[in-house]
Coordinates of C-alpha atoms in Angstrom, one line a residue:
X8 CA -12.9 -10.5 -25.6
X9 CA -16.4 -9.1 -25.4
X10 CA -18.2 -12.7 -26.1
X11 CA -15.9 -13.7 -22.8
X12 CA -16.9 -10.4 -20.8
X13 CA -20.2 -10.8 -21.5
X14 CA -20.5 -14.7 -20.7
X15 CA -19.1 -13.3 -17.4
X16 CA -21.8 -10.8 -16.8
X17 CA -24.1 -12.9 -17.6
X18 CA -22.6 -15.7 -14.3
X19 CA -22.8 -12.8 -12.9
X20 CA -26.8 -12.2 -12.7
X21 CA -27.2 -15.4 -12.4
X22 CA -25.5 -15.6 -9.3
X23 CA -27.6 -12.4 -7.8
X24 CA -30.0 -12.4 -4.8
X25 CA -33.5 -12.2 -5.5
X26 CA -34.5 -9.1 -5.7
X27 CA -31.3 -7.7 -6.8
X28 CA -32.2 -7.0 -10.4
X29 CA -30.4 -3.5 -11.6
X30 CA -27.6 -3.5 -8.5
X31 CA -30.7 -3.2 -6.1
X32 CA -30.8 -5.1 -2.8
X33 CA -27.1 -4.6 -2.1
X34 CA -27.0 -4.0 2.0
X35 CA -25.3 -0.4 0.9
X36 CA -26.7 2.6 -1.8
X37 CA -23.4 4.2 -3.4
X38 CA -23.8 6.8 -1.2
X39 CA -24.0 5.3 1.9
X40 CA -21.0 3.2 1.0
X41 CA -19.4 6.5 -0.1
X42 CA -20.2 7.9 3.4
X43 CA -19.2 5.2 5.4
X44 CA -15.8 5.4 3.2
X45 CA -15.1 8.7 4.0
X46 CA -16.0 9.1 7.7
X47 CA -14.6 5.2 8.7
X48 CA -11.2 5.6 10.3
X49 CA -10.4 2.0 10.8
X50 CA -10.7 -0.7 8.5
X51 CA -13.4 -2.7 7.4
X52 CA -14.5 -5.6 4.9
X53 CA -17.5 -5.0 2.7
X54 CA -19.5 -7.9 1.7
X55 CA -22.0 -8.7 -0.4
X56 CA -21.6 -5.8 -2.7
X57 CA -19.8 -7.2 -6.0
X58 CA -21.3 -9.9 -7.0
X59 CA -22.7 -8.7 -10.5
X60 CA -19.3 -7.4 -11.6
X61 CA -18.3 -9.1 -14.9
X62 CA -14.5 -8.5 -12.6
X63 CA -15.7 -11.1 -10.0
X64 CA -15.1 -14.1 -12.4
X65 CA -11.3 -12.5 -13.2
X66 CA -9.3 -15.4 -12.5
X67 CA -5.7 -15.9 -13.6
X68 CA -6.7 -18.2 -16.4
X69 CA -9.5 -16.1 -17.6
X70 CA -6.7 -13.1 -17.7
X71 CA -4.4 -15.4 -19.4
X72 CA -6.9 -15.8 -22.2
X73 CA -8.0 -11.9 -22.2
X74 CA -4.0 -10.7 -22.2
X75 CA -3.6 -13.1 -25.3
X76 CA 0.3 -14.0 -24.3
X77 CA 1.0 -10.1 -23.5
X78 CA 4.2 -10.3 -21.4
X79 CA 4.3 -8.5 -17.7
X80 CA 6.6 -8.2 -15.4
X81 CA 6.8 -10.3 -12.0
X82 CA 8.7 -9.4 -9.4
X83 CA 10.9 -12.5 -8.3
X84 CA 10.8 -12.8 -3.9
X85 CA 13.1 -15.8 -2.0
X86 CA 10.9 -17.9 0.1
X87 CA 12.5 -16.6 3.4
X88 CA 12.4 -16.5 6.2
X89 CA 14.7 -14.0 7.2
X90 CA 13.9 -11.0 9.8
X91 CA 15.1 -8.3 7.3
X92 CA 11.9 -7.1 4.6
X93 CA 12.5 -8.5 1.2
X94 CA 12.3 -4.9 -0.4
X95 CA 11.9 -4.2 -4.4
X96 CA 15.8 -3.7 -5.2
X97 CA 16.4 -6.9 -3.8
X98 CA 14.2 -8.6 -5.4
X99 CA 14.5 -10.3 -9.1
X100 CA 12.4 -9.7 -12.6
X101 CA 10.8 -12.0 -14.8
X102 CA 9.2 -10.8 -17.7
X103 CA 6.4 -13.6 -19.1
X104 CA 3.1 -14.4 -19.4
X105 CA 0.3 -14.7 -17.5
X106 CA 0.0 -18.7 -19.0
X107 CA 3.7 -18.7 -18.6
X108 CA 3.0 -18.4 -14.7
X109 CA 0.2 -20.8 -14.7
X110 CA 2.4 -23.3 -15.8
X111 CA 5.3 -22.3 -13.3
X112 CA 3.4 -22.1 -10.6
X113 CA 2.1 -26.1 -10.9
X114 CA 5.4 -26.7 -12.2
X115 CA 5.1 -27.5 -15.5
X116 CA 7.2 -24.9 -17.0
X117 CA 10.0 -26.3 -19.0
X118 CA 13.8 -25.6 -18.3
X119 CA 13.9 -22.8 -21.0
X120 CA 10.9 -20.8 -19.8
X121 CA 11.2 -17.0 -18.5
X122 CA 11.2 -18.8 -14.9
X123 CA 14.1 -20.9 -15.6
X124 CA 16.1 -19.4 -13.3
X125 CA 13.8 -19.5 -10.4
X126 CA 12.6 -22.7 -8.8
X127 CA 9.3 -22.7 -7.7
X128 CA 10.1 -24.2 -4.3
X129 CA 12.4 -21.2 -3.5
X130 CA 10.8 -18.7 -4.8
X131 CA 7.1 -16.6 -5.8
X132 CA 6.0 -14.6 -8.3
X133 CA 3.9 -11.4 -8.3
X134 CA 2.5 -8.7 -10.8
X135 CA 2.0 -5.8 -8.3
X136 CA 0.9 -2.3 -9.6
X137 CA -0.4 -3.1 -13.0
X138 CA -2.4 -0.5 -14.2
X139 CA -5.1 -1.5 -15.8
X140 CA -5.0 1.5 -18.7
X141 CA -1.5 0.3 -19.4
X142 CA -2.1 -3.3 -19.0
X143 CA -5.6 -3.2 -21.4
X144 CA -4.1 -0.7 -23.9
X145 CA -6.1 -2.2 -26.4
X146 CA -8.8 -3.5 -25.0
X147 CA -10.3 -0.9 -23.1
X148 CA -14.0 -2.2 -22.6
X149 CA -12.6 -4.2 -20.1
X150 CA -12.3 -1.1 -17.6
X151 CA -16.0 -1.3 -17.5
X152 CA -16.0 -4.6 -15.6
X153 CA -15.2 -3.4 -12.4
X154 CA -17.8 -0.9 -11.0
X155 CA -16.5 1.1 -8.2
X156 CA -19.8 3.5 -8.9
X157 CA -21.2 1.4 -6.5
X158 CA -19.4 2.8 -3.5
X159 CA -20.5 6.1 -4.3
X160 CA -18.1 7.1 -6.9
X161 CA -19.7 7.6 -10.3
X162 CA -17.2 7.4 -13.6
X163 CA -14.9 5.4 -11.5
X164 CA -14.0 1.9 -12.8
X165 CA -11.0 0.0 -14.3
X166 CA -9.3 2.6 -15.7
X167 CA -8.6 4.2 -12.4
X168 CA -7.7 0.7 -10.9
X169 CA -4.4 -1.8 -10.6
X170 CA -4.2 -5.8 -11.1
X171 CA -2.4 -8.1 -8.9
X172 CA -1.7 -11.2 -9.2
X173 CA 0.7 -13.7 -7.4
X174 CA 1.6 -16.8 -5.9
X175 CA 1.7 -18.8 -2.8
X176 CA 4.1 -16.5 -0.2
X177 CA 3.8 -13.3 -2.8
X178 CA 4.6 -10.3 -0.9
X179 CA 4.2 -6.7 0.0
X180 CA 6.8 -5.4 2.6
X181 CA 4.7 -3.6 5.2
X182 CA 4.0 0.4 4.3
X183 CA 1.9 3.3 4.2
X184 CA 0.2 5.1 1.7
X185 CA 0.8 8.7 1.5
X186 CA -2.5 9.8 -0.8
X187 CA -5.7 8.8 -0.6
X188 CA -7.4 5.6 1.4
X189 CA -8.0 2.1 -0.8
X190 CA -10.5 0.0 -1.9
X191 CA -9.3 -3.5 -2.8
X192 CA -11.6 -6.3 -4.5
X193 CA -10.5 -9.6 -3.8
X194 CA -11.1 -11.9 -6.9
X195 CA -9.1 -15.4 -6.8
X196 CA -7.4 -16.9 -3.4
X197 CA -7.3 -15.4 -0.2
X198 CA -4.7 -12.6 1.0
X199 CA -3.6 -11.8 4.7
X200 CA -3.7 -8.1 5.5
X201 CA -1.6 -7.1 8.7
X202 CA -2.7 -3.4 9.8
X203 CA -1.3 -0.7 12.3
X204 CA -3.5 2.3 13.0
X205 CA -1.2 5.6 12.1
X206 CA -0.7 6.1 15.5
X207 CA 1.9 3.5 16.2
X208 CA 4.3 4.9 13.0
X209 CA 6.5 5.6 15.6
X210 CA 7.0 1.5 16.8
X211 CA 7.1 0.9 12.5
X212 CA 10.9 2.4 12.3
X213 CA 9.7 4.1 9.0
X214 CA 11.8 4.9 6.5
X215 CA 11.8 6.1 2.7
X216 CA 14.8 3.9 1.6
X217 CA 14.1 2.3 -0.9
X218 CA 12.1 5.0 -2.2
X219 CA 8.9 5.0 -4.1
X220 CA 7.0 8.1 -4.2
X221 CA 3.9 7.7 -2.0
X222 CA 5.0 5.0 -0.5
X223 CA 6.5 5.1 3.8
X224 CA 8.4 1.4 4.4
X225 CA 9.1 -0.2 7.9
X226 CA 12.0 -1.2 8.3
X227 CA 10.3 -4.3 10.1
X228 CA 9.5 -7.4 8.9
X229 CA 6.5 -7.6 10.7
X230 CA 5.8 -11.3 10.2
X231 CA 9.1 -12.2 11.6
X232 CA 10.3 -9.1 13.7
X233 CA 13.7 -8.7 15.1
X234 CA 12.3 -7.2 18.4
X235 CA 16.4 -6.7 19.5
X236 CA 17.2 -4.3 16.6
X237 CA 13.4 -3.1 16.9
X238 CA 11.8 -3.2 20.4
X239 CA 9.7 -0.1 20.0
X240 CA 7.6 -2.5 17.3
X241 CA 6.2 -4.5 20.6
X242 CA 4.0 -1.6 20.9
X243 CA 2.5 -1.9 17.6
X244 CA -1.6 -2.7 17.5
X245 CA -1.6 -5.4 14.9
X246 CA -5.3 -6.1 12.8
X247 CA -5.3 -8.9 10.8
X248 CA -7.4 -10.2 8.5
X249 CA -7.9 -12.6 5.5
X250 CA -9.8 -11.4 2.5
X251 CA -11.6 -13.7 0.1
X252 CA -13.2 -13.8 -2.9
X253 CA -16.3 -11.7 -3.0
X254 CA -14.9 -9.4 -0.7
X255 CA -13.7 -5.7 -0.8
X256 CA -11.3 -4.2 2.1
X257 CA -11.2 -0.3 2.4
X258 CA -7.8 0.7 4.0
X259 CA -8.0 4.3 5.5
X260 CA -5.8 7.0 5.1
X261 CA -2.4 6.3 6.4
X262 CA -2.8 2.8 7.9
X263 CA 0.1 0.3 7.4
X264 CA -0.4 -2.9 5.6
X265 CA 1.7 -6.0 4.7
X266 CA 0.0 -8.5 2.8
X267 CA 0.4 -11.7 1.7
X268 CA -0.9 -14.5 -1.0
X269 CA -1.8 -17.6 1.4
X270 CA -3.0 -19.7 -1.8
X271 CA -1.7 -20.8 -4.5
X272 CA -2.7 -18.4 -7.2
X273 CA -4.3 -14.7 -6.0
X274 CA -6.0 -12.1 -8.4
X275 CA -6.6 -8.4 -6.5
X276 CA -8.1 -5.2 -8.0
X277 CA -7.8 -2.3 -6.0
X278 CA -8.6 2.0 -6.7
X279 CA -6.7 4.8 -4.5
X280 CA -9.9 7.0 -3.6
X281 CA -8.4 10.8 -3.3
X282 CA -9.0 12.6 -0.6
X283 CA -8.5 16.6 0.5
X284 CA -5.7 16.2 2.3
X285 CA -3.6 14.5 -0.5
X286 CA -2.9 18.4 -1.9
X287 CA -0.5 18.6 1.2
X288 CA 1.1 15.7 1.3
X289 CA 2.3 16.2 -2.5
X290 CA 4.2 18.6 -1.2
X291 CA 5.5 16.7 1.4
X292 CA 6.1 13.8 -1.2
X293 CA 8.1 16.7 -3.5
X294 CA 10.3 17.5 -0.6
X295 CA 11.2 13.8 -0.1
X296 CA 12.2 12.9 -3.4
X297 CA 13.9 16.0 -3.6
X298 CA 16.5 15.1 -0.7
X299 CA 16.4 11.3 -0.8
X300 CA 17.5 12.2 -4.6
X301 CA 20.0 14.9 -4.0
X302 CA 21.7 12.7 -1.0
X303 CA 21.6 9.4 -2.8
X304 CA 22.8 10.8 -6.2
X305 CA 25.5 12.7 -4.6
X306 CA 26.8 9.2 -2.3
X307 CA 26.9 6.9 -5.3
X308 CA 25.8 8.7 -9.0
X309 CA 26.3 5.6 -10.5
X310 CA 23.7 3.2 -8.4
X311 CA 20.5 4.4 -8.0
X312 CA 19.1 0.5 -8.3
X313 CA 20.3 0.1 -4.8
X314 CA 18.1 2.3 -3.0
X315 CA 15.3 3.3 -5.6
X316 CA 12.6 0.9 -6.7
X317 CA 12.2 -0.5 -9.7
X318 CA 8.3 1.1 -10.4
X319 CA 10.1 4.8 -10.3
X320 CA 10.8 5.4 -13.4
X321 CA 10.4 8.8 -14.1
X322 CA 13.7 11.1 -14.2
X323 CA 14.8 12.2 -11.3
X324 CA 17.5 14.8 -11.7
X325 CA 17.7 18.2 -9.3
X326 CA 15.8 20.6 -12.4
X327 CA 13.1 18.0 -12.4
X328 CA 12.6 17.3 -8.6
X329 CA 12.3 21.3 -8.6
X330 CA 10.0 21.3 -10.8
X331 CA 8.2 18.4 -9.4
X332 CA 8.2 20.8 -5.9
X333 CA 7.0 23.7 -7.4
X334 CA 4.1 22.5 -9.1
X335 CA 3.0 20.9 -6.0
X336 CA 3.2 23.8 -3.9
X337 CA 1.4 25.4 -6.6
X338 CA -1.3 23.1 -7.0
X339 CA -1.5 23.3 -3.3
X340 CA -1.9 27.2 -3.1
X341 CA -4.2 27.1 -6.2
X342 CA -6.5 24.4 -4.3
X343 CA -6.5 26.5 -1.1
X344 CA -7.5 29.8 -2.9
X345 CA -10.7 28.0 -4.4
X346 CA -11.7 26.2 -0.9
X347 CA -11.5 29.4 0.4
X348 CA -13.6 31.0 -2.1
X349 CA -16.2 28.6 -2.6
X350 CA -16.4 28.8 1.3
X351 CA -16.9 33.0 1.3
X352 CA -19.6 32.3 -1.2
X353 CA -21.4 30.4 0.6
X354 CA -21.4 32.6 3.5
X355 CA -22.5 35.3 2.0
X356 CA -26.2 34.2 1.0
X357 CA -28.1 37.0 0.2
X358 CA -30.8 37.7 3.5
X359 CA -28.7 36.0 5.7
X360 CA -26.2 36.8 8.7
X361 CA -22.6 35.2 7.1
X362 CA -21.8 34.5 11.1
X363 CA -25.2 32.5 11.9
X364 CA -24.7 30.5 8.9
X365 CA -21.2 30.0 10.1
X366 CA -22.9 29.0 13.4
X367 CA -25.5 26.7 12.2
X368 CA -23.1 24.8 9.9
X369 CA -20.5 24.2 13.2
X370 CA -23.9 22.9 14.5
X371 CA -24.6 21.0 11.8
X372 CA -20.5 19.2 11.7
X373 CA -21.4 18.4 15.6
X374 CA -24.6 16.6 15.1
X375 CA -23.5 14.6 12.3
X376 CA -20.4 13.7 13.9
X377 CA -22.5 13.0 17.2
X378 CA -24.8 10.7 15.1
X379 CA -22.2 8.6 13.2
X380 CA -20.5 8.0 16.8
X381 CA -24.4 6.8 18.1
X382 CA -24.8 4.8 14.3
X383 CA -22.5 2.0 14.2
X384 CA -22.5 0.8 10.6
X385 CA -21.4 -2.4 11.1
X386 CA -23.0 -5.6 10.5
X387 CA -23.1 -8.5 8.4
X388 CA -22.1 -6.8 5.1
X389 CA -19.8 -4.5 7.0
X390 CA -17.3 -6.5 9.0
X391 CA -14.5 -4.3 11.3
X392 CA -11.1 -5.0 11.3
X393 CA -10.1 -6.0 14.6
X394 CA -6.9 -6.3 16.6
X395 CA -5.3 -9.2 16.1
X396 CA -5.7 -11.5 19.6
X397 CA -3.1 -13.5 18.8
X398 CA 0.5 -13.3 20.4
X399 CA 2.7 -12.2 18.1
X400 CA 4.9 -13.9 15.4
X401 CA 7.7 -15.5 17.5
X402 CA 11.5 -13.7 17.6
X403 CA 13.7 -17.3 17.3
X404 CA 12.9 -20.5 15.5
X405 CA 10.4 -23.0 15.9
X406 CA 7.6 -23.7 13.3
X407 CA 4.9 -22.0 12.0
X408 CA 1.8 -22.9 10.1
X409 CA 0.2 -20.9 7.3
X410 CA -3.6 -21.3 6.7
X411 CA -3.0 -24.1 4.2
X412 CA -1.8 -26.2 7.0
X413 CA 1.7 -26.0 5.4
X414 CA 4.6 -26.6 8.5
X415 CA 8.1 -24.5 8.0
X416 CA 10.7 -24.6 9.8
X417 CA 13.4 -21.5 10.0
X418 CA 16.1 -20.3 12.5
X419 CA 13.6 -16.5 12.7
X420 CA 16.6 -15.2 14.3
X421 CA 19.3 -15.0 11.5
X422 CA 21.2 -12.4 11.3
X423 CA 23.5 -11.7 7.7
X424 CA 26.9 -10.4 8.5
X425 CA 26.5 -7.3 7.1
X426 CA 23.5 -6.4 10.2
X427 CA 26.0 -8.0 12.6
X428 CA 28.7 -5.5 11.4
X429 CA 26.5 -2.3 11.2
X430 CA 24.9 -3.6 15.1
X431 CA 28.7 -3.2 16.3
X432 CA 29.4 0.1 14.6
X433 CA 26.4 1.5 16.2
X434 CA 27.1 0.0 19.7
X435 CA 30.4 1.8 18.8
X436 CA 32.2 -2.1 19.5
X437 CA 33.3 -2.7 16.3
X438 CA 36.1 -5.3 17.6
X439 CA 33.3 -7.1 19.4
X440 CA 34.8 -6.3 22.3
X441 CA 33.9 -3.6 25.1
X442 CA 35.8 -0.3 25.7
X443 CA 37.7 0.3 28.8
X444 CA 36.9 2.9 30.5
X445 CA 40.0 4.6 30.1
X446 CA 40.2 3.8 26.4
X447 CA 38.8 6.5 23.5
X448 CA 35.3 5.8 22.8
X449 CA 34.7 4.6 19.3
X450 CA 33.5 7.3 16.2
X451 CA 29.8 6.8 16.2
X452 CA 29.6 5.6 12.1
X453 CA 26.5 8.1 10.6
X454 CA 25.9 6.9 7.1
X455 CA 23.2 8.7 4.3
X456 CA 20.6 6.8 5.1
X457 CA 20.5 7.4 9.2
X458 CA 20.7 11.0 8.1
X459 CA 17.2 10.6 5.6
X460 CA 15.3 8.2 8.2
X461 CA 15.8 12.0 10.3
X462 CA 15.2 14.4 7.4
X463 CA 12.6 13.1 5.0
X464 CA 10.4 11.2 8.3
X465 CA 6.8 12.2 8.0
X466 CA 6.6 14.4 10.5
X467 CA 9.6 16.3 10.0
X468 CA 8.2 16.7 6.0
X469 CA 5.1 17.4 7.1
X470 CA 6.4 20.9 9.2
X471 CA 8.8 21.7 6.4
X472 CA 5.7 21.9 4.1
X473 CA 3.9 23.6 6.2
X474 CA 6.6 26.1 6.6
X475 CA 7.6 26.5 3.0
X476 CA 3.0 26.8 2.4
X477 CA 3.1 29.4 5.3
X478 CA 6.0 31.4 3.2
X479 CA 4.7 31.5 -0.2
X480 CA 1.3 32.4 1.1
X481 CA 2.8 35.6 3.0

């Protein structure tokens, strides 16, 4: 494993710019990549910055060789074309190999394999959230093949990092991030990254069923959107984008993303950088699980597979959702106290006026922010993500083309019969037929989950945890 890592490193420098000997000659220093990370509030492809990381030369078949026939788990998606997301619950498991893939994907797995049951024409495969100090248990000099120290955060490589890797139409359903903003290194294939600003939450129907902590779903398939049962979503600001190898896309702090594997074999590495305002929102996270949890539990004790996905393993009974609650309201409280203490500190510099320095550092925030609106950073290493000028993806069938060049064509406008029955019960026409006037209007039908999308929706958990901060701090 180190002879391979090495022989990597070593493509690696060879492959470097003149001049670039030692990491220097990158168009950023860590710490103005760090800076442009933490004041950039839109997203925005770095180039030009990995290419002596042993990680760049990461392919599938490289892994396969590293992982030594270690079995992972791939999630199993339908090659659909349906208007409803293809969330985790629904989705299939196939525990094998990374070789094992390799040779399903060009179809030359024999009828016997893990992937037996799943044709590769109707289905992909991906290994999503793999932690790398899981994953390389054993092998741990590998985390020092990916160098995130070069954005300007020392100490940080593999072993605070995930692998990905999938297949041709490998999918994740469009979300948002609760903690942190993300830095993901794109290593084999390309991937399509569809983005809404935070802003437009409201046109993204969100919703926390199925629920994963950290993670706020759509409930539209925003590839193939049902703009009847969604309208609202007409509004969104789509940026799009296709990452390639090389390349590393930083995804700000609440922005939603759906991407997609457009080749035939992708490899990702990406780090969730932490920010301050992820001590609120783990309250805010607590408060969710605890009443998805508590609702769900109590509607069907016996089924949590239907509405929790499969990477949430962790128990999640009342005692320990409590718990869970208190310690982040704790943490929160303990975090606050130090900020605030640091801050008094600093203001009371011996010889000087604590109100003038409070001044002059206001002035200070003002100018910098005045200078970073006057200092565009972009440029040919730093590429914006733009709004996407296209129109979008088409309600009703027809063909589309993916980037291989690849026709499909799908009736977009399917609906299952379970979403025709639940559209009539909340018309209140469940006989397909309209009420007379002089009839009794029909019971409106409110099930669990209409009740969470009100209780646990961000901006309802955000004010609860806000309230329940402002109490304990009394």
């Amino acid at each position: 494993m180190a002879a391979a890592s090495e022989a990597g490193a070593a493509d690696a420098r060879a492959a470097r710019p003149a001049g670039a000997e030692g990491g220097h000659g990158k168009p950023f220093t860590p710490e103005k990549a760090r800076e442009i990370i933490m004041s950039l509030q839109r997203p925005a492809v770095f180039c030009n910055m990995v290419y002596d990381w042993p990680a760049r030369h990461w392919t599938a078949q490289y892994l396969a060789g590293v992982l030594q026939g270690k079995q992972i788990r791939f999630r199993m998606g339908l090659k659909s074309t349906d208007t409803v997301p293809q969330f985790e619950p629904a989705c299939g498991y196939v525990d094998a190999t990374v070789e094992e893939f390799l040779a399903w994907n060009s179809d030359q797995s024999d009828l016997c394999g893990p992937f037996k049951d799943h044709s590769h024409s109707k289905f992909w495969a991906y290994a999503d959230y793999k932690y790398f100090v899981s994953l390389f248990e054993d092998k741990t000099d590998v985390f020092q093949d990916v160098m995130w120290s070069d954005f300007g955060f020392p100490g940080r490589n593999g072993q605070e990092s995930t692998l990905w890797i999938g297949s041709l139409g490998a999918n994740t359903p469009c979300h948002l991030d609760s903690y942190g903003c993300n830095l993901v290194f794109q290593v084999q294939g390309r991937k399509r990254w569809h983005l809404f600003p935070p802003e437009d939450m409201p046109f993204l129907y969100p919703t926390r069923i199925p629920y994963e902590e950290s993670s706020v779903f759509s409930k539209v398939n925003v590839v193939n959107p049902d703009f009847k049962c969604f309208p609202q979503f007409q509004k969104a600001r789509r940026h799009v984008v296709t990452l390639r190898p090389g390349q590393v896309l930083f995804v700000p702090r609440h922005w939603w993303h759906y991407v997609e594997s457009i080749d035939p074999v992708t490899v990702s590495i990406n780090s969730w950088i932490e920010l301050e305002e992820d001590h609120l929102a783990r309250v805010e996270e607590a408060i969710t699980r605890m009443l998805v949890c508590a609702l769900k539990t109590a509607e069907n004790p016996h089924n949590t597979r239907a509405w929790l996905n499969p990477t949430e393993v962790e128990e999640i009974s009342h005692e320990v959702n409590c718990h869970y609650l208190n310690g982040a309201v704790c943490a929160f409280l303990d975090h606050s106290r130090m900020s605030k203490a640091v801050k008094i500190q600093a203001l009371r510099t011996p010889g000087e006026n604590g109100k003038e320095i409070e001044h002059a550092y206001s002035q200070n925030i003002a100018t910098a922010a005045l200078e970073q609106a006057t200092a565009s950073p972009f440029g040919p290493d730093l590429v914006p993500v733009t709004p996407g000028s296209g129109e979008p993806p088409s309600e009703r069938g027809g063909i589309f083309e993916d980037e291989l060049g690849n026709k499909h064509e799908g009736h977009l406008g399917k609906v299952s019969p379970a979403k025709r029955q639940q559209e009539r019960i909340k018309t209140g026409n469940v006989m397909a037929e309209q009420p007379s006037s002089h009839s009794p209007r029909a019971p409106q039908t409110v099930s669990t989950d209409d009740l969470l999308d009100c209780l646990v929706n961000p901006q309802v958990t955000r004010l609860v945890a806000q309230l329940l901060i402002r109490g304990k701090s009394l």
